[in-house]
Short mmCIF file of N, CA, C and O in Angstrom, two decimals:
data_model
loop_
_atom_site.label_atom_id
_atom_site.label_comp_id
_atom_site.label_asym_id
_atom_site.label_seq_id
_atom_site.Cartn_x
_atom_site.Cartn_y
_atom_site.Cartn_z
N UNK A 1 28.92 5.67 -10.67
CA UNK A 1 28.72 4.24 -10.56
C UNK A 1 30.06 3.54 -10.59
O UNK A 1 31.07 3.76 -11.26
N UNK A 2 29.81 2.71 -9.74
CA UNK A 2 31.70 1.75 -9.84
C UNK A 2 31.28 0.78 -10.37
O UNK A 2 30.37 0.06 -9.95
N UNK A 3 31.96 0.63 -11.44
CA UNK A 3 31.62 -0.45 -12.81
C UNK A 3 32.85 -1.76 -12.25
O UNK A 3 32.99 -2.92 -12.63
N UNK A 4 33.55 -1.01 -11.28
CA UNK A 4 34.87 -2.26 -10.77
C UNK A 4 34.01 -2.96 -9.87
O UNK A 4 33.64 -4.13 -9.98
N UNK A 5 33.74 -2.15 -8.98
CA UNK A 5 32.52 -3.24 -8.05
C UNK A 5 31.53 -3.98 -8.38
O UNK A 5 31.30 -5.00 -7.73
N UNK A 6 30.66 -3.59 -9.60
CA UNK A 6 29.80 -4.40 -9.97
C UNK A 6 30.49 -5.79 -10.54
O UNK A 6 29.86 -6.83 -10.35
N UNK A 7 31.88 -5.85 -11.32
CA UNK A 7 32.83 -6.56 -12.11
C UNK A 7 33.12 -7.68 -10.89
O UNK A 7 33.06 -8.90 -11.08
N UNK A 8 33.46 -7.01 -9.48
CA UNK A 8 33.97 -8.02 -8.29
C UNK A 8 32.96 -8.06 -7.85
O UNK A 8 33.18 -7.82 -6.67
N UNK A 9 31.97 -8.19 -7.96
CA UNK A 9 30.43 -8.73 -7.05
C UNK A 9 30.65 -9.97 -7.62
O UNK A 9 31.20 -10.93 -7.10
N UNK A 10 29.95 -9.83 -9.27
CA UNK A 10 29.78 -10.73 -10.00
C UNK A 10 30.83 -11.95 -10.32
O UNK A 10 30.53 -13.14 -10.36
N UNK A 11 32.41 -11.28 -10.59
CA UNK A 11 32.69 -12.51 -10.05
C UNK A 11 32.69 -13.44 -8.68
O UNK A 11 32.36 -14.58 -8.99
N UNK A 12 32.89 -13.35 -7.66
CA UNK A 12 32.53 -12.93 -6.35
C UNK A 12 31.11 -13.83 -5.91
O UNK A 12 30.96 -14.69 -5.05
N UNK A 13 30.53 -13.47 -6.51
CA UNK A 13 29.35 -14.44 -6.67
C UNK A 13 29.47 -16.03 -7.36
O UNK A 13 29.15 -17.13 -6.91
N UNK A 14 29.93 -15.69 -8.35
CA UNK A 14 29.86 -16.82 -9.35
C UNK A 14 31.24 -17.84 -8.67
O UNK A 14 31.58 -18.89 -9.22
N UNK A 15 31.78 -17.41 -7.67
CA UNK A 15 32.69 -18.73 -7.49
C UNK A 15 34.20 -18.24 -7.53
O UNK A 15 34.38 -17.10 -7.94
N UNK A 16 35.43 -19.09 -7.09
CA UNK A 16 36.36 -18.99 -7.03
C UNK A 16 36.66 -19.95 -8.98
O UNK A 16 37.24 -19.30 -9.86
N UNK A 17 36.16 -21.41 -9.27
CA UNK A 17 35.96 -21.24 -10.22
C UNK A 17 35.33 -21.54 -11.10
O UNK A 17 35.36 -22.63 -11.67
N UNK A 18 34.59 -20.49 -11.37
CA UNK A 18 33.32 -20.27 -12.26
C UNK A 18 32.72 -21.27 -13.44
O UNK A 18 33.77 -21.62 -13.98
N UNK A 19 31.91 -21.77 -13.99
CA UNK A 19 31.58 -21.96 -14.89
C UNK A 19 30.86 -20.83 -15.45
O UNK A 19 30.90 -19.69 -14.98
N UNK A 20 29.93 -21.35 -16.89
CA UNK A 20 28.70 -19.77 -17.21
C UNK A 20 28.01 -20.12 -16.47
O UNK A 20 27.71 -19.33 -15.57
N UNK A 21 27.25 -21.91 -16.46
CA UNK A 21 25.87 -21.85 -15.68
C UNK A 21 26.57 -21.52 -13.73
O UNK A 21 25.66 -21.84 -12.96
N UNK A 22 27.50 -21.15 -13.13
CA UNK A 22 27.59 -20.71 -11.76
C UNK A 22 27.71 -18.80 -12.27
O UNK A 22 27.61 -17.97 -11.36
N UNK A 23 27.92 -18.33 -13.71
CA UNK A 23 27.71 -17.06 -14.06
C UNK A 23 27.00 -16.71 -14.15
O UNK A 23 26.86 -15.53 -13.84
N UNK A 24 25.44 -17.85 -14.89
CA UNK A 24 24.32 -17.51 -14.54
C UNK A 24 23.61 -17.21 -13.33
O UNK A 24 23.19 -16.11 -12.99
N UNK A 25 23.53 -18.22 -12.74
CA UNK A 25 23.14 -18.46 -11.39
C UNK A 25 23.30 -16.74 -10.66
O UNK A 25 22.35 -15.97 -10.49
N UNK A 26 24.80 -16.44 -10.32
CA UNK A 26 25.21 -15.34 -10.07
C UNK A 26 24.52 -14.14 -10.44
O UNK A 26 23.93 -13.48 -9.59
N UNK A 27 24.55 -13.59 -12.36
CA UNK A 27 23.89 -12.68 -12.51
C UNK A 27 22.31 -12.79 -11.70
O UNK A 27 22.00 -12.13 -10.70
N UNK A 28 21.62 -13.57 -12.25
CA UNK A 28 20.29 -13.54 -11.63
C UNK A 28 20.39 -13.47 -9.64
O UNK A 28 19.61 -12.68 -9.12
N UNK A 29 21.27 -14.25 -8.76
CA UNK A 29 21.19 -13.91 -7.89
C UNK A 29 21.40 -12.38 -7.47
O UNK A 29 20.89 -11.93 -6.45
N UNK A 30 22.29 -11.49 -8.46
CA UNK A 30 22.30 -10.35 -8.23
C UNK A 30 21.04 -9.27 -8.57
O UNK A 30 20.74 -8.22 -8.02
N UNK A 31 20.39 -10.06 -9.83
CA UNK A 31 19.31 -9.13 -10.39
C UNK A 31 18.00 -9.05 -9.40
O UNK A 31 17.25 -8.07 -9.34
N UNK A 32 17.83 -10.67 -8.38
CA UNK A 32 17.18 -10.69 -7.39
C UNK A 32 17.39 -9.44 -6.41
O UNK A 32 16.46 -8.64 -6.39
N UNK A 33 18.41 -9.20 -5.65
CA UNK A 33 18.89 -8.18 -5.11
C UNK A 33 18.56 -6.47 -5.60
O UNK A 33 18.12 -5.63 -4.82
N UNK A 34 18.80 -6.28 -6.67
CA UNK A 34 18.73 -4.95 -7.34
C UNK A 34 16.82 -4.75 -7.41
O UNK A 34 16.27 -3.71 -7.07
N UNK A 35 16.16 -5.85 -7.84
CA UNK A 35 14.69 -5.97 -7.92
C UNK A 35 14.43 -5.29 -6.46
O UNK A 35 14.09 -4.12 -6.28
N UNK A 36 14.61 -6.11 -5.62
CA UNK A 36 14.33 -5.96 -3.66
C UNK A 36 14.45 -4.60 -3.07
O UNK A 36 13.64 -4.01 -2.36
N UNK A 37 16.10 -4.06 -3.67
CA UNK A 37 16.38 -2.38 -3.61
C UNK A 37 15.12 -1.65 -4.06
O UNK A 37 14.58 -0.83 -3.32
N UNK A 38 14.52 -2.01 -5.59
CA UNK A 38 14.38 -0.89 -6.53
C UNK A 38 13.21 -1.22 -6.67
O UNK A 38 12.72 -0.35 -7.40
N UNK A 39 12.30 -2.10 -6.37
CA UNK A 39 10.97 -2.33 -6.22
C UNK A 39 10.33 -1.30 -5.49
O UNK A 39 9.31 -0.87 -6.02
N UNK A 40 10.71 -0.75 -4.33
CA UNK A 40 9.92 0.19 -3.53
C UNK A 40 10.02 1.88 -3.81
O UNK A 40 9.54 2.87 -3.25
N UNK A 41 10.84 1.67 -4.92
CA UNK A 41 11.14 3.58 -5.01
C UNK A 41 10.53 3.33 -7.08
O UNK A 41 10.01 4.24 -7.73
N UNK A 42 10.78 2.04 -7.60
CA UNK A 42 10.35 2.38 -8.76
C UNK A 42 9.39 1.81 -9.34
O UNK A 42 8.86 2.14 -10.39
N UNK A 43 9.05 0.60 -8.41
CA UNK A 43 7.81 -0.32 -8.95
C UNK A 43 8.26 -1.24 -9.13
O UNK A 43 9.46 -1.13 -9.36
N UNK A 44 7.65 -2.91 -9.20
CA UNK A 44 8.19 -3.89 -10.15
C UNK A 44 7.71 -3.67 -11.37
O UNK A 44 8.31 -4.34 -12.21
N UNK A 45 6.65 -2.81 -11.94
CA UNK A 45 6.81 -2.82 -13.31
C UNK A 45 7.91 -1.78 -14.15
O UNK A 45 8.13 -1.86 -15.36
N UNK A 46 8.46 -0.90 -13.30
CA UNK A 46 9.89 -0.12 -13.45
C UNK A 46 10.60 -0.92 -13.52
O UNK A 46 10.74 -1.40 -14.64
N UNK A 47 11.05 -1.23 -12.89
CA UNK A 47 12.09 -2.88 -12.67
C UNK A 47 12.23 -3.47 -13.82
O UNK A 47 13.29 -3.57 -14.44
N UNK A 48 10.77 -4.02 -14.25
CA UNK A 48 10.92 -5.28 -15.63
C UNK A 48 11.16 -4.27 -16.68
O UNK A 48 11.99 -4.44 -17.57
N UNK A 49 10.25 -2.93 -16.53
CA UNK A 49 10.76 -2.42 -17.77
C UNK A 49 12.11 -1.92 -18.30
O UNK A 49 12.56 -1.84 -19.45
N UNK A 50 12.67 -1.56 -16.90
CA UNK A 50 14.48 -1.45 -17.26
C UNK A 50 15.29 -2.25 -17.28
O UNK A 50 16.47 -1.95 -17.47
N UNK A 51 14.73 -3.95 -16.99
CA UNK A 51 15.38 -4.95 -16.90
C UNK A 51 15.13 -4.96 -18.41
O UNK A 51 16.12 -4.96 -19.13
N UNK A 52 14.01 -4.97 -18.91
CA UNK A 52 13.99 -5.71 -20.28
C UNK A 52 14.58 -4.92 -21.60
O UNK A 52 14.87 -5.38 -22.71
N UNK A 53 14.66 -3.57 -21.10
CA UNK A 53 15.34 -2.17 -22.12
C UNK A 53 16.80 -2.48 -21.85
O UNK A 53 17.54 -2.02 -22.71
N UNK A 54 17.40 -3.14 -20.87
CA UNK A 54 18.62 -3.40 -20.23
C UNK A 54 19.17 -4.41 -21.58
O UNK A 54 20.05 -4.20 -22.41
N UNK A 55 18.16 -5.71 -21.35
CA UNK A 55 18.42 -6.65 -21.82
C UNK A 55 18.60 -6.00 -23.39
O UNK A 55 19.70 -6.06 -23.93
N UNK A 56 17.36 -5.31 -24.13
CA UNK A 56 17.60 -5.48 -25.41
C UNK A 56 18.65 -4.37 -25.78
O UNK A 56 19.19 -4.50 -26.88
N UNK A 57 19.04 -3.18 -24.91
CA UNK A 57 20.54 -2.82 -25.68
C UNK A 57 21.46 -3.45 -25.46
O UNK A 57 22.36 -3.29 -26.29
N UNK A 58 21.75 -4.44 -24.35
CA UNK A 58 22.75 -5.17 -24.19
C UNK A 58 22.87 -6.22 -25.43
O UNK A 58 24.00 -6.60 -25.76
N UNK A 59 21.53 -6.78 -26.23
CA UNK A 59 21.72 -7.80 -26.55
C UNK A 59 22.34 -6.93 -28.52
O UNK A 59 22.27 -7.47 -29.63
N UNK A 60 22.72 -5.92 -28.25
CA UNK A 60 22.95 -5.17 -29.65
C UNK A 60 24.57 -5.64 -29.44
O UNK A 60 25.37 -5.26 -30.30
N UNK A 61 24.95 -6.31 -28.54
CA UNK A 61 26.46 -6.17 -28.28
C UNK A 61 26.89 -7.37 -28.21
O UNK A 61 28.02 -7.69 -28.57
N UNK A 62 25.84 -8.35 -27.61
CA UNK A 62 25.70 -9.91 -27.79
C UNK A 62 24.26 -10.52 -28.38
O UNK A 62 23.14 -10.62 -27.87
N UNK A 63 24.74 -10.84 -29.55
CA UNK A 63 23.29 -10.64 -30.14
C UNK A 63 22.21 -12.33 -29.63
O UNK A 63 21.07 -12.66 -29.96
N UNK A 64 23.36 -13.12 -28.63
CA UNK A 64 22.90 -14.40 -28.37
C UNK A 64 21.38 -14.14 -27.50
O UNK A 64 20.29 -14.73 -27.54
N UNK A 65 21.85 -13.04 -26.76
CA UNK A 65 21.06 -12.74 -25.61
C UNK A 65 19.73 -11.64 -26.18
O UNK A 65 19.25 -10.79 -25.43
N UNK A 66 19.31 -11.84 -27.45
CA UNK A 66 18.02 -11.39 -27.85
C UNK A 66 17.43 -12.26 -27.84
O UNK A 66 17.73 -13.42 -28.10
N UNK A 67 15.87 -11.52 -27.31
CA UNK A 67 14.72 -12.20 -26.66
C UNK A 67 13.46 -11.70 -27.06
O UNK A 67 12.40 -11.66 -26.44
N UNK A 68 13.73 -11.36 -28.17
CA UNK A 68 12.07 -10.63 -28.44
C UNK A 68 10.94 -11.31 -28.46
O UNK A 68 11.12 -12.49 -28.79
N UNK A 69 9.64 -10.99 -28.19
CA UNK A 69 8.63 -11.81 -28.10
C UNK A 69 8.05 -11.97 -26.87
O UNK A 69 6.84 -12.09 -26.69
N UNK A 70 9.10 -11.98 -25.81
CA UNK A 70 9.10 -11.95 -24.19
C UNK A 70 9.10 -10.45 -23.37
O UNK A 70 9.82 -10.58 -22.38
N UNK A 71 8.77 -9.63 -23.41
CA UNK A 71 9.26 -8.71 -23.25
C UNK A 71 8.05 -8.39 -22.01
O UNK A 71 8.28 -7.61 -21.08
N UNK A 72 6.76 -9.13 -22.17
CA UNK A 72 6.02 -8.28 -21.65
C UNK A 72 6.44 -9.48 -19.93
O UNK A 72 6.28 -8.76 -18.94
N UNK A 73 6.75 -10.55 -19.63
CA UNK A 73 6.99 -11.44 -19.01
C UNK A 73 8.23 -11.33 -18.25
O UNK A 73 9.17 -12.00 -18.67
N UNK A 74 8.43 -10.58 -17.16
CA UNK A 74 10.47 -10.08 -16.60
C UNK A 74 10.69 -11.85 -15.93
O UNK A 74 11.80 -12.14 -15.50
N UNK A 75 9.63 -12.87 -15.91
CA UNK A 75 10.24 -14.07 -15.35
C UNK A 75 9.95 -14.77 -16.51
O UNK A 75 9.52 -15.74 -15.88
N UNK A 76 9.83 -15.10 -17.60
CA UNK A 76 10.42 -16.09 -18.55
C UNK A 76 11.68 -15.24 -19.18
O UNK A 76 12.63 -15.89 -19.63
N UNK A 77 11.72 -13.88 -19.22
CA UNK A 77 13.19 -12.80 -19.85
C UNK A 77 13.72 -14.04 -19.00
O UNK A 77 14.01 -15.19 -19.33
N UNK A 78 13.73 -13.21 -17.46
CA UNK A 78 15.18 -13.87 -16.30
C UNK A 78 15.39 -15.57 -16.57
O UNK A 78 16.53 -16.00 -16.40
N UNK A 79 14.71 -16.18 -16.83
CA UNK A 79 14.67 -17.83 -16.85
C UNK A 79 15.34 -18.13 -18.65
O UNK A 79 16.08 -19.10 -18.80
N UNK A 80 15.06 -17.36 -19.73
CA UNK A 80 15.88 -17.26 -20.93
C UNK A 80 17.52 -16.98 -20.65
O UNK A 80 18.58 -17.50 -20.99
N UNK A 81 17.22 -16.24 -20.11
CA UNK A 81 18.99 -15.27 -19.92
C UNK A 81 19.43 -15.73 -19.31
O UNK A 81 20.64 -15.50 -19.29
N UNK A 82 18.78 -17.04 -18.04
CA UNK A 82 19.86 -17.84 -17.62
C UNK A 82 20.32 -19.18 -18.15
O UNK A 82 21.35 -19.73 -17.77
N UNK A 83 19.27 -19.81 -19.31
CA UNK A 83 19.81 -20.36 -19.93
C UNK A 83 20.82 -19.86 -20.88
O UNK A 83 21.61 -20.72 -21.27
N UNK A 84 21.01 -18.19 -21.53
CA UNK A 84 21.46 -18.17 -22.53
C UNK A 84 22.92 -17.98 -21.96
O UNK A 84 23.93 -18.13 -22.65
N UNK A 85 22.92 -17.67 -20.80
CA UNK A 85 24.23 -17.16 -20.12
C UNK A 85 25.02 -18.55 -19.50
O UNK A 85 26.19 -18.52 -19.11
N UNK A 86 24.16 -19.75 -19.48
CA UNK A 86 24.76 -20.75 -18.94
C UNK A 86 24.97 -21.83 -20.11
O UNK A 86 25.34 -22.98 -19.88
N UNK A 87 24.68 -21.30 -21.47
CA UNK A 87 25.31 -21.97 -22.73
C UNK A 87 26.69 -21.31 -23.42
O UNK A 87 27.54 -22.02 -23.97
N UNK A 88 26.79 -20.10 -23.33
CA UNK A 88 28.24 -19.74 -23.43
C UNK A 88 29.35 -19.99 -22.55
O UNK A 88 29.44 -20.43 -21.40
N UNK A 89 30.24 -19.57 -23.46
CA UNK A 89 31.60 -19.91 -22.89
C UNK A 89 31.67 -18.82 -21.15
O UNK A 89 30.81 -18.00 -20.81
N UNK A 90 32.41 -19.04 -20.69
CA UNK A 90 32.52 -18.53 -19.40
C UNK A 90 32.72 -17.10 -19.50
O UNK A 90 31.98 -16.21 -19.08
N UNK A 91 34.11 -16.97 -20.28
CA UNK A 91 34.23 -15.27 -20.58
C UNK A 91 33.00 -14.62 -21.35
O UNK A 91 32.66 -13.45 -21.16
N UNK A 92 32.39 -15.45 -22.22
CA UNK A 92 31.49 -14.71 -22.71
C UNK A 92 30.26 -14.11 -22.07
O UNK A 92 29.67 -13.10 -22.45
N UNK A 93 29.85 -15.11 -20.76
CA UNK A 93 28.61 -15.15 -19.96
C UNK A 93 28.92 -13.99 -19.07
O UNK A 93 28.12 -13.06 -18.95
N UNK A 94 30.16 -14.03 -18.37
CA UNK A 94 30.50 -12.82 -17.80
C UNK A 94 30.69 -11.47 -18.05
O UNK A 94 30.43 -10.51 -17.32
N UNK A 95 31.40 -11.54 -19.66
CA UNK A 95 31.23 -9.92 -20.36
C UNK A 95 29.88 -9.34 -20.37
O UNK A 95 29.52 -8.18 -20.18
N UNK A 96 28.98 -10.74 -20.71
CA UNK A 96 27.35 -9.73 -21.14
C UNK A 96 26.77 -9.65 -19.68
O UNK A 96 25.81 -8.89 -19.51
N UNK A 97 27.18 -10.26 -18.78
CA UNK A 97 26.14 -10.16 -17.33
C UNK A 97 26.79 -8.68 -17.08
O UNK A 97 26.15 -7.63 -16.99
N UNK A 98 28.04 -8.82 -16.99
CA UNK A 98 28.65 -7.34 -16.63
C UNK A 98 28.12 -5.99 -17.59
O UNK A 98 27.62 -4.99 -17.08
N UNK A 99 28.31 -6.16 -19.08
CA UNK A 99 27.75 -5.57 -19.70
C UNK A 99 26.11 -5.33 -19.37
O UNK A 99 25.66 -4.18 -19.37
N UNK A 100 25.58 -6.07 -19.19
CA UNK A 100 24.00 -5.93 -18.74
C UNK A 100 23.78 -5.30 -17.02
O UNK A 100 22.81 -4.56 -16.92
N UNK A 101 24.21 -5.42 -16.31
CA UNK A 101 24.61 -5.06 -15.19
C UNK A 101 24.89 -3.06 -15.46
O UNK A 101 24.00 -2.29 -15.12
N UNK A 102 25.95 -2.65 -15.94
CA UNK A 102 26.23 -1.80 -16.43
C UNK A 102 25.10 -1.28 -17.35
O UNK A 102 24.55 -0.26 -16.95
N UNK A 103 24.85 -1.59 -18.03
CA UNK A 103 23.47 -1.09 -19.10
C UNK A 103 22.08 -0.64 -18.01
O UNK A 103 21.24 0.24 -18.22
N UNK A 104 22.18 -1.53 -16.91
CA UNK A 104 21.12 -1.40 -16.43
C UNK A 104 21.18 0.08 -15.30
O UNK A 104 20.34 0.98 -15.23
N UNK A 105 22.25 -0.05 -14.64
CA UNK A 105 22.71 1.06 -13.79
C UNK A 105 22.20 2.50 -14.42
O UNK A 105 21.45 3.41 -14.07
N UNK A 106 23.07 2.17 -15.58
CA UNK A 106 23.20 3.38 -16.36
C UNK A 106 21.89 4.26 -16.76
O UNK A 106 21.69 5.47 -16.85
N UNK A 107 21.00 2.98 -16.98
CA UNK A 107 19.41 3.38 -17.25
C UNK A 107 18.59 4.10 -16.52
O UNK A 107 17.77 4.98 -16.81
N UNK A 108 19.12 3.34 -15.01
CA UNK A 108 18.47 3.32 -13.67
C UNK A 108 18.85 5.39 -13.81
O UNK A 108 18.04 6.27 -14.12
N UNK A 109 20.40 5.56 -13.44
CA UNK A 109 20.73 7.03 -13.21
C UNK A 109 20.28 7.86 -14.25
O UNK A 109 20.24 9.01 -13.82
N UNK A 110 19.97 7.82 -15.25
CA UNK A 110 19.30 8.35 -16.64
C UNK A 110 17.92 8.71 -16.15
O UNK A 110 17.33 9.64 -16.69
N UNK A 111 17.32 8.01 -15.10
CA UNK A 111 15.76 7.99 -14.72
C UNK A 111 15.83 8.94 -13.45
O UNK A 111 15.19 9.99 -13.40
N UNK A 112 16.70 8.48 -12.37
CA UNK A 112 16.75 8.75 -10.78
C UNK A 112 17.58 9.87 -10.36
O UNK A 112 17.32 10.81 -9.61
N UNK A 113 19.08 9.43 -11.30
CA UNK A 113 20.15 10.72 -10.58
C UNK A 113 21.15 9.25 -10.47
O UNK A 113 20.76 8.10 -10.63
N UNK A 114 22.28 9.63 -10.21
CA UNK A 114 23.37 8.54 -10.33
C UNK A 114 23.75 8.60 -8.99
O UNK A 114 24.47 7.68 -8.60
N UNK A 115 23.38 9.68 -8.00
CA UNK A 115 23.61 9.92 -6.46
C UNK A 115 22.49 9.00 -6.06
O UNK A 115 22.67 8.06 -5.30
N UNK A 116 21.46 9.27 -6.54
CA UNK A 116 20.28 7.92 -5.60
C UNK A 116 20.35 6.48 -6.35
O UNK A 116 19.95 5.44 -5.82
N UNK A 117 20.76 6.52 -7.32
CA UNK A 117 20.88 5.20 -7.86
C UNK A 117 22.31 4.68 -7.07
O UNK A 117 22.34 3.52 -6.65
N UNK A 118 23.37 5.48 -6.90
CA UNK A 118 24.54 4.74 -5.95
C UNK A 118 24.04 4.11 -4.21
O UNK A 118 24.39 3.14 -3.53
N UNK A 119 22.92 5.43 -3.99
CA UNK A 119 22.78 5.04 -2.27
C UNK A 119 21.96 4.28 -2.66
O UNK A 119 21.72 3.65 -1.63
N UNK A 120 20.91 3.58 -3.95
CA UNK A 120 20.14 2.28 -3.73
C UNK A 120 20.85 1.05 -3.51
O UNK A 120 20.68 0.18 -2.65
N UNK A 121 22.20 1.20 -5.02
CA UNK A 121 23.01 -0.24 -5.15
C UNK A 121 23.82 -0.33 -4.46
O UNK A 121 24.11 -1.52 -4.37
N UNK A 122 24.72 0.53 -3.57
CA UNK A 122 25.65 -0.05 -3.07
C UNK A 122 25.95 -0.76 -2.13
O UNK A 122 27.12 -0.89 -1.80
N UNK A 123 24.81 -1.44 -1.43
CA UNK A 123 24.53 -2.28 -0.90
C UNK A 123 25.27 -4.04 -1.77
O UNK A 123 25.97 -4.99 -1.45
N UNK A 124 24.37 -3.44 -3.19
CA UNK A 124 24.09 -4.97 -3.86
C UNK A 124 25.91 -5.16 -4.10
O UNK A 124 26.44 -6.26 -4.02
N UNK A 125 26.54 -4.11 -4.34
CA UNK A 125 27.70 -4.59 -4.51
C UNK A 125 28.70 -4.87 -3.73
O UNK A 125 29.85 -5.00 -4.14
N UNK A 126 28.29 -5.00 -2.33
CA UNK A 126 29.32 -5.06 -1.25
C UNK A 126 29.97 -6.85 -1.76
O UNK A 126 29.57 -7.67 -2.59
N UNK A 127 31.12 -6.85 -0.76
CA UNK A 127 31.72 -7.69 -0.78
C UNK A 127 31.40 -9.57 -0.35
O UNK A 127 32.14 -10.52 -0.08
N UNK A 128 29.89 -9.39 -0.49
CA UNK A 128 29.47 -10.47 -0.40
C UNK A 128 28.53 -10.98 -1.26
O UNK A 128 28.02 -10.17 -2.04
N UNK A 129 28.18 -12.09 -1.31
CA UNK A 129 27.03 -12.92 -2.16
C UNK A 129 26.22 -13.28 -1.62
O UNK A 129 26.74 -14.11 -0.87
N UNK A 130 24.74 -13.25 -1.36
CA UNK A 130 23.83 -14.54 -0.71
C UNK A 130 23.88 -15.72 -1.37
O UNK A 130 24.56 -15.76 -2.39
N UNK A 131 23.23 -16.80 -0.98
CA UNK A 131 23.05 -18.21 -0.85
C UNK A 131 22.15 -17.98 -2.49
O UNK A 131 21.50 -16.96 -2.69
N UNK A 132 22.25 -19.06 -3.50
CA UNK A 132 21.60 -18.96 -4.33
C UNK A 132 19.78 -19.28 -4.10
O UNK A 132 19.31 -20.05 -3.27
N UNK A 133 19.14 -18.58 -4.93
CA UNK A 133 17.95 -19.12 -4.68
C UNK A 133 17.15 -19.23 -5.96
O UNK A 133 17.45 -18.90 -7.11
N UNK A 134 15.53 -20.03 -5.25
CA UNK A 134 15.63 -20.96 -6.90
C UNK A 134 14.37 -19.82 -7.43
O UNK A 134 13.65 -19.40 -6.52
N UNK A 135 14.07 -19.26 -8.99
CA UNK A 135 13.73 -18.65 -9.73
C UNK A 135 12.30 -19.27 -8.98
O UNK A 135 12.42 -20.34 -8.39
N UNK A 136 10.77 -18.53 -9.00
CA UNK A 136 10.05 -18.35 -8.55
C UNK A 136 9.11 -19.04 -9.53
O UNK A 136 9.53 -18.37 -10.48
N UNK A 137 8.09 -19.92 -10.16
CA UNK A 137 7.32 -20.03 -11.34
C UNK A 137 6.56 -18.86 -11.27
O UNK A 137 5.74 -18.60 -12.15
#
């Protein structure tokens, strides 16, 4: 896994210069992407469940970004985490998206193989961003 590429997506996404809430925005536009990949080989309920196992070891490292209570819900998680990521400081929003980003990969190859988890994402990490889009009710 290239943990540098996921690092230049995300900033990359979020702007030349960033706030958290354009860090938020970003992570979730990326998590949209990774869902779209990984929906058809693992399920969306694979998805939420490694999104939300993502979230709670990540949040052992930032403890802002614990969410318990939500767990069974992957769209009030994603709609929390972008508020919680667009109330910190900038460096901070970016360590844990990256950190969570990374947590999640890692999960993903733990399940798949780190060879099919690279030919799913490396798409998501090419050198571009899509257009933001708005969270779904």
């Amino acid at each position: 896994m290239d943990h540098e590429a996921m690092r230049k997506t995300l900033a990359q996404c979020a702007g030349e210069a960033p706030d958290a809430s354009a860090m938020a925005e970003a992570t979730l536009n990326i998590w949209r992407q990774v869902a779209t990949r990984l929906t058809p080989v693992i399920g969306i309920r694979g998805v939420d469940a490694l999104f939300s196992r993502s979230l709670y070891l990540t949040s052992k490292a930032f403890p802002w970004l614990s969410l318990s209570g939500n767990e069974g819900n992957s769209h009030v998680l994603r709609v929390i985490l972008k508020v919680r990521l667009a109330s910190q400081e900038t460096a901070a929003a970016a360590e844990a998206s990256d950190a969570l980003l990374v947590t999640f990969t890692e999960l993903l190859a733990t399940l798949i193989g780190e060879s099919l988890t690279d030919r799913l994402l490396v798409p998501v990490w090419a050198p571009r961003c899509p257009a933001p889009e708005q969270e779904n009710a």
